[in-house]
Amino acid sequence: MNTKKEVHTMLNRFAFKLRIPDTEPGIRLIDAYPLRAELYSGDQLAQHARETAGLYRIDARKGHDRLIPRLADNEKILLETHDMLNAVIEENHRIAPAGEWLLDNFYLVEEQIRTAGRHLPEEYSKELPHLVNGPLEGFPQAYHIAIELIAHSDGRIDSDSLIAYIDAYQRVTPLLLGELWAIPIMFRLALIENLRRIADIISSNKRDRDAATHWVDRMIKVAKENPGSLILVIADMAQSNPP
């Protein structure tokens, strides 16, 4: 199979339009933080592809679909964050740069979600070989490839780097034709996953600021009206387990 030709065809068919806003580097893959890991050079990416190709067990039998439910959940979180940011703007409050980016580009985010839904039939997702173990257990092997490459390239992926990564991966674990054709949609899903994680952080930071404002206002009021009770307010705040 001419992998380079196949991947070029797929990239032309599913052009990536999103760039993820900057977040803190050095984030692990397994948790809810953005997909940021150690940045690798081209040679390091190829080595990483060969290592990850043999890292987990793969099951080619028909499995459960994990992608469509996750896409629906990601869409829900992104919509909730979008609405929250709009409410903050309407109150004439400032938002963080990542929040501004999400508002400005939300039409693109929605477009990517719709496209992902159209190109990911449930039965097709179930047919893809999936990981039997590891942090992405149950997810397709092709999705794991997308997650790893995005994390170690800061989301900056072109056709050459993608082809080199897949070629290196296949030196250890050959991919099925269906997996190769699934690669572009897997990258789209991984980018949406990353955006959802950024949206989670934006929402969490907003809740933290609201909580801080609440306790500051309460302490100021008590300090003015009944200073002797201030210690009780501080105790209440400590018991609320603030972030």
Short mmCIF file of C-alpha atoms in Angstrom, two decimals:
data_model
loop_
_atom_site.label_atom_id
_atom_site.label_comp_id
_atom_site.label_asym_id
_atom_site.label_seq_id
_atom_site.Cartn_x
_atom_site.Cartn_y
_atom_site.Cartn_z
CA MET A 1 0.00 0.00 0.00
CA ASN A 2 1.21 3.51 -0.84
CA THR A 3 0.80 5.01 2.64
CA LYS A 4 2.04 8.44 1.60
CA LYS A 5 -0.48 8.68 -1.22
CA GLU A 6 -3.32 7.43 0.99
CA VAL A 7 -2.57 9.94 3.76
CA HIS A 8 -2.21 12.86 1.35
CA THR A 9 -5.59 11.94 -0.12
CA MET A 10 -7.18 11.82 3.31
CA LEU A 11 -5.67 15.11 4.44
CA ASN A 12 -6.90 16.84 1.32
CA ARG A 13 -10.34 15.41 1.94
CA PHE A 14 -10.51 16.38 5.60
CA ALA A 15 -8.53 19.63 5.87
CA PHE A 16 -7.82 20.58 9.48
CA LYS A 17 -9.03 24.10 10.24
CA LEU A 18 -8.51 24.42 13.98
CA ARG A 19 -5.49 25.56 15.93
CA ILE A 20 -5.59 25.01 19.65
CA PRO A 21 -4.96 28.06 21.86
CA ASP A 22 -1.83 28.01 23.99
CA THR A 23 -1.96 26.24 27.34
CA GLU A 24 0.63 25.19 29.89
CA PRO A 25 3.20 22.67 28.55
CA GLY A 26 4.24 19.42 30.16
CA ILE A 27 0.75 18.01 30.73
CA ARG A 28 0.23 14.25 31.06
CA LEU A 29 -2.06 12.43 28.64
CA ILE A 30 -4.09 10.37 31.05
CA ASP A 31 -5.96 13.06 32.98
CA ALA A 32 -8.33 15.88 32.07
CA TYR A 33 -5.62 18.39 31.22
CA PRO A 34 -4.94 19.51 27.63
CA LEU A 35 -3.00 17.09 25.46
CA ARG A 36 0.48 18.41 26.07
CA ALA A 37 3.51 16.21 26.56
CA GLU A 38 7.23 16.59 25.85
CA LEU A 39 7.74 18.10 22.40
CA TYR A 40 9.65 15.80 20.05
CA SER A 41 11.70 16.41 16.94
CA GLY A 42 10.94 14.49 13.75
CA ASP A 43 13.38 11.72 14.66
CA GLN A 44 12.05 11.55 18.20
CA LEU A 45 8.48 11.32 16.92
CA ALA A 46 9.44 8.39 14.69
CA GLN A 47 11.10 6.65 17.63
CA HIS A 48 8.05 7.34 19.79
CA ALA A 49 5.78 5.89 17.10
CA ARG A 50 7.78 2.66 17.05
CA GLU A 51 7.71 2.46 20.84
CA THR A 52 3.98 3.09 21.23
CA ALA A 53 3.15 0.69 18.39
CA GLY A 54 4.26 -2.21 20.53
CA LEU A 55 3.24 -0.81 23.89
CA TYR A 56 -0.37 -1.99 24.17
CA ARG A 57 -2.32 -5.06 23.14
CA ILE A 58 -4.68 -4.63 20.18
CA ASP A 59 -7.96 -6.48 19.60
CA ALA A 60 -9.29 -6.53 16.03
CA ARG A 61 -12.62 -8.06 17.02
CA LYS A 62 -15.75 -5.91 17.00
CA GLY A 63 -15.93 -3.83 20.18
CA HIS A 64 -18.03 -1.16 21.86
CA ASP A 65 -18.17 2.33 20.45
CA ARG A 66 -16.40 4.81 22.73
CA LEU A 67 -15.99 7.65 20.26
CA ILE A 68 -19.55 8.76 19.51
CA PRO A 69 -20.60 9.02 23.20
CA ARG A 70 -17.39 10.93 23.93
CA LEU A 71 -18.03 13.27 21.01
CA ALA A 72 -21.54 13.97 22.34
CA ASP A 73 -20.16 14.67 25.81
CA ASN A 74 -17.45 16.92 24.39
CA GLU A 75 -20.06 18.87 22.44
CA LYS A 76 -22.14 19.32 25.61
CA ILE A 77 -19.18 20.68 27.61
CA LEU A 78 -18.11 23.01 24.80
CA LEU A 79 -21.65 24.41 24.41
CA GLU A 80 -21.96 24.96 28.16
CA THR A 81 -18.62 26.77 28.25
CA HIS A 82 -19.58 28.87 25.23
CA ASP A 83 -22.82 29.94 26.93
CA MET A 84 -21.00 30.70 30.18
CA LEU A 85 -18.46 32.89 28.37
CA ASN A 86 -21.22 34.78 26.59
CA ALA A 87 -22.89 35.43 29.94
CA VAL A 88 -19.61 36.78 31.33
CA ILE A 89 -19.26 39.11 28.35
CA GLU A 90 -22.84 40.36 28.80
CA GLU A 91 -21.95 41.26 32.40
CA ASN A 92 -19.06 43.38 31.04
CA HIS A 93 -16.46 41.16 32.67
CA ARG A 94 -13.18 40.22 31.05
CA ILE A 95 -12.37 36.68 29.98
CA ALA A 96 -9.06 34.89 29.50
CA PRO A 97 -7.42 34.73 26.03
CA ALA A 98 -8.33 31.05 25.68
CA GLY A 99 -11.96 31.97 26.32
CA GLU A 100 -11.80 34.74 23.73
CA TRP A 101 -10.37 32.26 21.23
CA LEU A 102 -13.19 29.80 21.90
CA LEU A 103 -15.86 32.46 21.38
CA ASP A 104 -14.24 33.81 18.21
CA ASN A 105 -13.79 30.35 16.69
CA PHE A 106 -16.84 28.55 18.01
CA TYR A 107 -18.42 28.38 14.58
CA LEU A 108 -15.39 26.37 13.46
CA VAL A 109 -15.65 24.14 16.51
CA GLU A 110 -19.30 23.43 15.71
CA GLU A 111 -18.38 22.71 12.10
CA GLN A 112 -15.74 20.20 13.18
CA ILE A 113 -18.18 18.48 15.55
CA ARG A 114 -20.81 18.18 12.82
CA THR A 115 -18.25 16.86 10.35
CA ALA A 116 -16.97 14.34 12.88
CA GLY A 117 -20.50 13.09 13.48
CA ARG A 118 -21.17 12.70 9.76
CA HIS A 119 -17.98 10.76 9.07
CA LEU A 120 -18.14 8.45 12.09
CA PRO A 121 -20.96 5.91 11.76
CA GLU A 122 -21.40 3.88 14.94
CA GLU A 123 -20.84 0.54 13.24
CA TYR A 124 -17.68 1.81 11.55
CA SER A 125 -16.21 2.86 14.88
CA LYS A 126 -16.99 -0.55 16.39
CA GLU A 127 -15.14 -2.32 13.57
CA LEU A 128 -11.82 -0.54 14.17
CA PRO A 129 -9.14 -2.45 16.11
CA HIS A 130 -9.04 -1.12 19.65
CA LEU A 131 -6.67 -1.05 22.61
CA VAL A 132 -7.12 -3.80 25.18
CA ASN A 133 -5.11 -2.08 27.90
CA GLY A 134 -3.58 1.29 28.73
CA PRO A 135 -5.11 4.72 29.46
CA LEU A 136 -7.14 4.63 26.23
CA GLU A 137 -8.41 1.09 26.73
CA GLY A 138 -11.40 0.43 24.49
CA PHE A 139 -10.62 3.27 22.09
CA PRO A 140 -9.50 2.59 18.50
CA GLN A 141 -5.81 2.18 17.83
CA ALA A 142 -6.09 4.94 15.20
CA TYR A 143 -7.41 7.33 17.86
CA HIS A 144 -4.47 6.51 20.11
CA ILE A 145 -2.12 7.41 17.25
CA ALA A 146 -3.83 10.80 16.89
CA ILE A 147 -3.70 11.52 20.62
CA GLU A 148 0.00 10.67 20.88
CA LEU A 149 1.04 12.70 17.85
CA ILE A 150 -0.97 15.77 18.89
CA ALA A 151 0.43 15.62 22.42
CA HIS A 152 4.05 15.40 21.33
CA SER A 153 3.86 17.94 18.49
CA ASP A 154 1.88 20.68 20.28
CA GLY A 155 -0.92 20.07 17.80
CA ARG A 156 1.22 21.31 14.90
CA ILE A 157 0.79 18.55 12.36
CA ASP A 158 1.34 18.60 8.62
CA SER A 159 1.07 15.82 6.06
CA ASP A 160 4.80 15.07 6.09
CA SER A 161 5.02 14.66 9.88
CA LEU A 162 1.86 12.55 9.89
CA ILE A 163 3.12 10.29 7.11
CA ALA A 164 6.49 9.85 8.82
CA TYR A 165 4.79 8.98 12.12
CA ILE A 166 2.45 6.43 10.55
CA ASP A 167 5.26 4.87 8.51
CA ALA A 168 7.33 4.46 11.68
CA TYR A 169 4.34 3.03 13.56
CA GLN A 170 3.65 0.49 10.83
CA ARG A 171 7.21 -0.84 10.97
CA VAL A 172 6.10 -2.43 14.25
CA THR A 173 2.32 -2.73 13.91
CA PRO A 174 0.81 -2.58 10.40
CA LEU A 175 -2.52 -0.76 10.16
CA LEU A 176 -5.57 -1.97 8.30
CA LEU A 177 -6.84 0.01 5.33
CA GLY A 178 -9.89 1.01 7.37
CA GLU A 179 -7.61 2.40 10.08
CA LEU A 180 -5.63 4.45 7.57
CA TRP A 181 -8.82 5.96 6.20
CA ALA A 182 -9.95 6.66 9.77
CA ILE A 183 -6.82 8.65 10.64
CA PRO A 184 -8.13 12.11 9.58
CA ILE A 185 -11.39 11.76 11.51
CA MET A 186 -9.42 10.50 14.52
CA PHE A 187 -7.32 13.66 14.45
CA ARG A 188 -10.46 15.75 14.25
CA LEU A 189 -11.89 13.90 17.26
CA ALA A 190 -8.62 14.31 19.17
CA LEU A 191 -8.59 18.06 18.49
CA ILE A 192 -12.18 18.31 19.71
CA GLU A 193 -11.17 16.33 22.81
CA ASN A 194 -8.36 18.79 23.42
CA LEU A 195 -10.73 21.74 23.07
CA ARG A 196 -13.11 20.13 25.54
CA ARG A 197 -10.28 19.82 28.06
CA ILE A 198 -9.41 23.48 27.59
CA ALA A 199 -13.09 24.36 28.03
CA ASP A 200 -13.12 22.37 31.28
CA ILE A 201 -10.22 24.46 32.57
CA ILE A 202 -11.89 27.72 31.50
CA SER A 203 -15.08 26.73 33.36
CA SER A 204 -13.16 25.54 36.41
CA ASN A 205 -11.22 28.82 36.60
CA LYS A 206 -14.50 30.75 36.35
CA ARG A 207 -15.98 28.77 39.25
CA ASP A 208 -12.84 29.36 41.30
CA ARG A 209 -12.99 33.12 40.67
CA ASP A 210 -16.67 33.21 41.58
CA ALA A 211 -15.98 31.35 44.82
CA ALA A 212 -13.10 33.68 45.69
CA THR A 213 -15.27 36.73 45.03
CA HIS A 214 -18.04 35.30 47.20
CA TRP A 215 -15.76 34.74 50.19
CA VAL A 216 -13.97 38.07 49.85
CA ASP A 217 -17.28 39.95 49.72
CA ARG A 218 -18.58 38.03 52.72
CA MET A 219 -15.45 38.66 54.78
CA ILE A 220 -15.45 42.37 53.94
CA LYS A 221 -19.10 42.65 54.99
CA VAL A 222 -18.54 40.78 58.27
CA ALA A 223 -15.37 42.77 59.02
CA LYS A 224 -17.39 45.98 58.76
CA GLU A 225 -20.53 44.86 60.58
CA ASN A 226 -19.30 42.30 63.13
CA PRO A 227 -15.48 41.95 63.22
CA GLY A 228 -15.62 39.39 66.00
CA SER A 229 -17.36 36.91 63.70
CA LEU A 230 -14.70 37.08 61.00
CA ILE A 231 -12.94 34.00 62.32
CA LEU A 232 -16.19 32.04 61.89
CA VAL A 233 -16.43 33.09 58.25
CA ILE A 234 -12.84 32.00 57.68
CA ALA A 235 -13.66 28.64 59.29
CA ASP A 236 -16.69 28.27 57.00
CA MET A 237 -14.50 28.99 54.00
CA ALA A 238 -11.95 26.38 55.09
CA GLN A 239 -14.70 23.78 55.54
CA SER A 240 -16.01 24.51 52.03
CA ASN A 241 -12.76 23.04 50.69
CA PRO A 242 -11.87 25.93 48.37
CA PRO A 243 -9.52 25.24 45.42
#
